[in-house]
Coordinates of C-alpha atoms in Angstrom, one line a residue:
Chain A
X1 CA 70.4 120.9 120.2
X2 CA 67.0 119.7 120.2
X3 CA 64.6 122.5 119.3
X4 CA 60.9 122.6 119.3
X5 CA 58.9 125.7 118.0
X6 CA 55.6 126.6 118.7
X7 CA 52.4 128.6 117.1
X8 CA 51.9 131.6 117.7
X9 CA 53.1 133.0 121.0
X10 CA 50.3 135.3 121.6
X11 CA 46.3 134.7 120.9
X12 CA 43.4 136.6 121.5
X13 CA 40.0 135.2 120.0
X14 CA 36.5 135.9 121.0
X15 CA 34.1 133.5 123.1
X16 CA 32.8 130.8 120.5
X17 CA 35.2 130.3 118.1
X18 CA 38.6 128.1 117.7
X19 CA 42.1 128.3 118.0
X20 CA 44.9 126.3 116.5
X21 CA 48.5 126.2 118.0
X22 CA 51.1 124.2 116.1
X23 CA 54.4 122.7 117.7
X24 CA 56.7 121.5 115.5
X25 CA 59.9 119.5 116.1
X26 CA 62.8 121.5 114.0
X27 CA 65.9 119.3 113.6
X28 CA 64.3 115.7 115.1
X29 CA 61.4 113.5 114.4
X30 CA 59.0 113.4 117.2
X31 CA 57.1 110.3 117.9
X32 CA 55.4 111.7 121.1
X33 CA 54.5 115.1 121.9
X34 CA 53.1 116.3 124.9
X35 CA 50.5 119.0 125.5
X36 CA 50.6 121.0 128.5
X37 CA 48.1 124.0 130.4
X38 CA 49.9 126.1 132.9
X39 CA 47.7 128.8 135.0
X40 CA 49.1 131.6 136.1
X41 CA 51.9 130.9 138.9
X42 CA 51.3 127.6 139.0
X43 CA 52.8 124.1 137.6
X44 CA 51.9 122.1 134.6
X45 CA 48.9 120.2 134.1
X46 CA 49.3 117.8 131.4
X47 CA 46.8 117.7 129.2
X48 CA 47.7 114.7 126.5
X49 CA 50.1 112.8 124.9
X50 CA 50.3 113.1 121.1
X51 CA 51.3 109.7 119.2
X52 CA 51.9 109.9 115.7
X53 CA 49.4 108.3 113.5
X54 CA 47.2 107.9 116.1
X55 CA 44.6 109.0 118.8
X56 CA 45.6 111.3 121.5
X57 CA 45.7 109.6 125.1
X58 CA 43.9 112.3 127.0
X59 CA 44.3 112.7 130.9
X60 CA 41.7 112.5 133.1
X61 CA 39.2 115.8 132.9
X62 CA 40.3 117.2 129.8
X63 CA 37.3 117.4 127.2
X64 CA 38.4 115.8 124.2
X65 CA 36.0 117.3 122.0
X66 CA 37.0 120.6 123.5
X67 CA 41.0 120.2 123.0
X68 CA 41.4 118.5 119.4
X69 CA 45.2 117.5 119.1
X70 CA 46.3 116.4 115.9
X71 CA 49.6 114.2 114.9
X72 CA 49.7 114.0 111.3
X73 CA 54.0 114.2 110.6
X74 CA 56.7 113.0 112.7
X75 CA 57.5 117.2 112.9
X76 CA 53.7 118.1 113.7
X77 CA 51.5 118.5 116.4
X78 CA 48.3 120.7 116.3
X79 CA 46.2 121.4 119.5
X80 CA 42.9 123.0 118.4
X81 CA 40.6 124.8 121.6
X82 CA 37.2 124.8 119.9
X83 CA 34.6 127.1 120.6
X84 CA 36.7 128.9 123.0
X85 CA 35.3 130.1 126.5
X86 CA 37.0 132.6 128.7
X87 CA 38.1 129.6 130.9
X88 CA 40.3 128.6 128.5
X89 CA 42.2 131.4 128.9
X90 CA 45.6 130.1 129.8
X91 CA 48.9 129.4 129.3
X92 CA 49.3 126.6 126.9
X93 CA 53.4 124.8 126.2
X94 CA 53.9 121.5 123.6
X95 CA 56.8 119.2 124.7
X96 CA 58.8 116.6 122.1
X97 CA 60.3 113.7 123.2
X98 CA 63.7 113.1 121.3
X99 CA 64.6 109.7 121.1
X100 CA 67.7 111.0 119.9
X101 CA 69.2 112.6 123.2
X102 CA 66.9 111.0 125.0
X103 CA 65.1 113.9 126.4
X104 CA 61.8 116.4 126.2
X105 CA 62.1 120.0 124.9
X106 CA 59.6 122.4 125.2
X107 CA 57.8 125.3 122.9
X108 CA 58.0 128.5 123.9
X109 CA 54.3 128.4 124.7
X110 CA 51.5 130.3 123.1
X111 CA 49.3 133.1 125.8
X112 CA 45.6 132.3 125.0
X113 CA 43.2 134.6 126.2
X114 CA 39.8 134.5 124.9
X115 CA 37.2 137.6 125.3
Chain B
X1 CA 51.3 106.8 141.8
X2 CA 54.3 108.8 140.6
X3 CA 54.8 112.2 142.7
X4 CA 57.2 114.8 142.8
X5 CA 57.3 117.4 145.4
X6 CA 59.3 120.5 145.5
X7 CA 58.7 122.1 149.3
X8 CA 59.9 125.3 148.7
X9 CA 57.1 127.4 147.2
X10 CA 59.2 130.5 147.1
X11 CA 63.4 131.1 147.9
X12 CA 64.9 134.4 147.9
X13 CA 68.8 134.2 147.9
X14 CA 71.6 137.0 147.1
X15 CA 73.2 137.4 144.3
X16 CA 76.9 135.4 144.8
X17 CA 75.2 133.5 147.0
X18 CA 74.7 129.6 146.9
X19 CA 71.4 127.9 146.1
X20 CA 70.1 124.7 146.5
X21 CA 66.4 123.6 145.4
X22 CA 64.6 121.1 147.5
X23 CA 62.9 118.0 145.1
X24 CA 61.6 114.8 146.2
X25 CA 59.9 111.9 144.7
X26 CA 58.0 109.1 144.5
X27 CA 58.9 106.0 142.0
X28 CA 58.7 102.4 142.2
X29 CA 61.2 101.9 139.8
X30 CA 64.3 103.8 138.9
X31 CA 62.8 107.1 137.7
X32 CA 64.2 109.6 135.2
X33 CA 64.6 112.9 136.7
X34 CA 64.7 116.7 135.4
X35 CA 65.1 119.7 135.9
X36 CA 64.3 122.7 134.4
X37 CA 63.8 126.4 134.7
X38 CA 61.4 128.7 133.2
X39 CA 61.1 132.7 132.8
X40 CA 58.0 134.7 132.9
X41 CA 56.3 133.6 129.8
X42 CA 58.4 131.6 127.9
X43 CA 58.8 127.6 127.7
X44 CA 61.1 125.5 130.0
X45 CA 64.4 125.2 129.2
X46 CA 66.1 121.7 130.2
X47 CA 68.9 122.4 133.1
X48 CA 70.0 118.8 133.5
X49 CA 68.6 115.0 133.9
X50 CA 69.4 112.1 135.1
X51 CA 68.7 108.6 134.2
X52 CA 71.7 106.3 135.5
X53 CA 75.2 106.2 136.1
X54 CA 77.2 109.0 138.2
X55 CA 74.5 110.3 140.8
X56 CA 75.9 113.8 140.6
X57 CA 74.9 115.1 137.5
X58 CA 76.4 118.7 135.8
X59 CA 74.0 120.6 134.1
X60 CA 74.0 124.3 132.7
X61 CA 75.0 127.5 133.7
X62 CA 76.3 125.9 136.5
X63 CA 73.9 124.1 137.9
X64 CA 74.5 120.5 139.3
X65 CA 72.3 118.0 140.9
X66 CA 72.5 114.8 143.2
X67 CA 70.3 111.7 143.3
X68 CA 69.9 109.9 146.5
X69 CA 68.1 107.2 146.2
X70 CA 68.4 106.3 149.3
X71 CA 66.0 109.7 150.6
X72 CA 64.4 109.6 146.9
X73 CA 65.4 113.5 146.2
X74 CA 67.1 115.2 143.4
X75 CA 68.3 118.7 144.7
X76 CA 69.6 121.1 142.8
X77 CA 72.6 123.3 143.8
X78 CA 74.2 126.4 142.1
X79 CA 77.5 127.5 144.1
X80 CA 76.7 131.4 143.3
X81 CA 73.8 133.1 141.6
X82 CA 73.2 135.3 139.5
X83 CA 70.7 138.0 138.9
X84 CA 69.6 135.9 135.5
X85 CA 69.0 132.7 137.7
X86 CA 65.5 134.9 138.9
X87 CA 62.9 132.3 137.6
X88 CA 60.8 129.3 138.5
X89 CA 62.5 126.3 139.0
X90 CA 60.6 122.5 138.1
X91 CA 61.4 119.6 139.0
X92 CA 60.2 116.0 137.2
X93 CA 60.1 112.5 137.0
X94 CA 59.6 110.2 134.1
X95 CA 56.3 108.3 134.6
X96 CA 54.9 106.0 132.4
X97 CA 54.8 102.2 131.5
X98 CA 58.2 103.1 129.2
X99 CA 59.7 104.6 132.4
X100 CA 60.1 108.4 130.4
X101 CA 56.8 108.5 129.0
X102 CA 54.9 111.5 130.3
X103 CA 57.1 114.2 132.8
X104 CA 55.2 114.7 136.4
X105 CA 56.1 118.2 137.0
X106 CA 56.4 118.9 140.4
X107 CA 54.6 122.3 142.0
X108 CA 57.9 124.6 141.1
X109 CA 60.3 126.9 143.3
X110 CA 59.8 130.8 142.6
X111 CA 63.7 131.6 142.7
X112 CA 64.4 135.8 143.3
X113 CA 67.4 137.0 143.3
X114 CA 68.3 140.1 145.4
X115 CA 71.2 142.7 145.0

């Protein structure tokens, strides 16, 4: 099946400086990704839709300058958290849409907590 | 606006068992509808979905779910648990102008399994 992988699964970083999480589509081409913030015991929150080849859509309240997503390859979606604050400690999941089976898989998610 | 509501925060059930997850929405159109399930720290894993056709739909590890259309929900049953079903259970709807663009999650079920 479908399988999405994502970037590392655990980060720590100090206040100030960036973080890059990669979520990459193993076996399909994804023309859409999704990025996603989950706080502790608590639902998703999406963040922004990744097209390919073009600008992220980002939802309302989420800094784009702060949350740089990148969509470079049908396999490759990038969300950089610059200059890192404490806040943006969380819980962070990509999700592809495969055209293919019609569905979205998730990553694995990636723990950021910044000190 | 497209909704999704789960109203069970928290369900504790015995192993053997049978479970059955609460999830409404709110669509105009004919939504696309998922569930999925998600242990401590990891990514969600796709259970089952529904977009048309037979309104009881078989999923995994023996799950199943039933769209009524008429009381716009999409529960989710399991016969009898098992200890491994432990985990938070989401429900969603496809939103968007494509009908499956981006997922609305809804808040989640905490599922625990006792002995």
């Amino acid at each position: 099946g479908a399988v999405v992988s994502q970037h590392p699964s655990r980060v720590i970083c100090k206040s100030g400086t960036s973080v890059k999480i990669e979520c990459r589509s193993l076996d399909f081409q994804a023309t859409t990704m999704f990025w996603y913030r989950q706080f502790p015991k608590q639902s998703l929150m999406l963040m922004a839709t990744s097209n390919e080849g073009s600008k992220a859509t980002y939802e309302q309240g989420v800094e784009k300058d702060k949350f740089l997503i990148n969509h470079a390859s049908l396999t490759l979606s990038t969300l950089t958290v610059t200059s890192a604050h404490p806040e943006d400690s969380s819980f962070y999941i990509c999700s592809a849409r495969d055209l293919g089976t019609y569905g979205y898989t998730f990553g694995s998610g990636t723990r950021l907590t910044v000190v | 606006a497209q909704s999704v509501t789960q109203p069970d925060i928290h369900i504790t059930v015995s192993e053997g068992a049978s479970l059955e997850l609460r999830c409404n929405y709110s669509y105009g159109a004919t939504p696309y509808l998922f569930w999925y399930v998600q242990s401590p720290g990891q990514g969600l894993q796709l259970l089952l979905k529904y977009f048309s056709g037979d309104t009881l739909v078989q999923g995994i590890k023996g799950f199943e779910a039933e769209f009524k259309r008429s009381q716009s929900s999409f529960n989710l049953r399991k016969p009898s648990v098992h200890w491994s079903d432990a985990a938070e259970y989401f429900c969603a709807v496809g939103a968007g102008a494509d009908s499956w663009g981006k997922l609305q999650f809804g808040a989640g079920t905490q599922v625990v399994v006792t002995p």
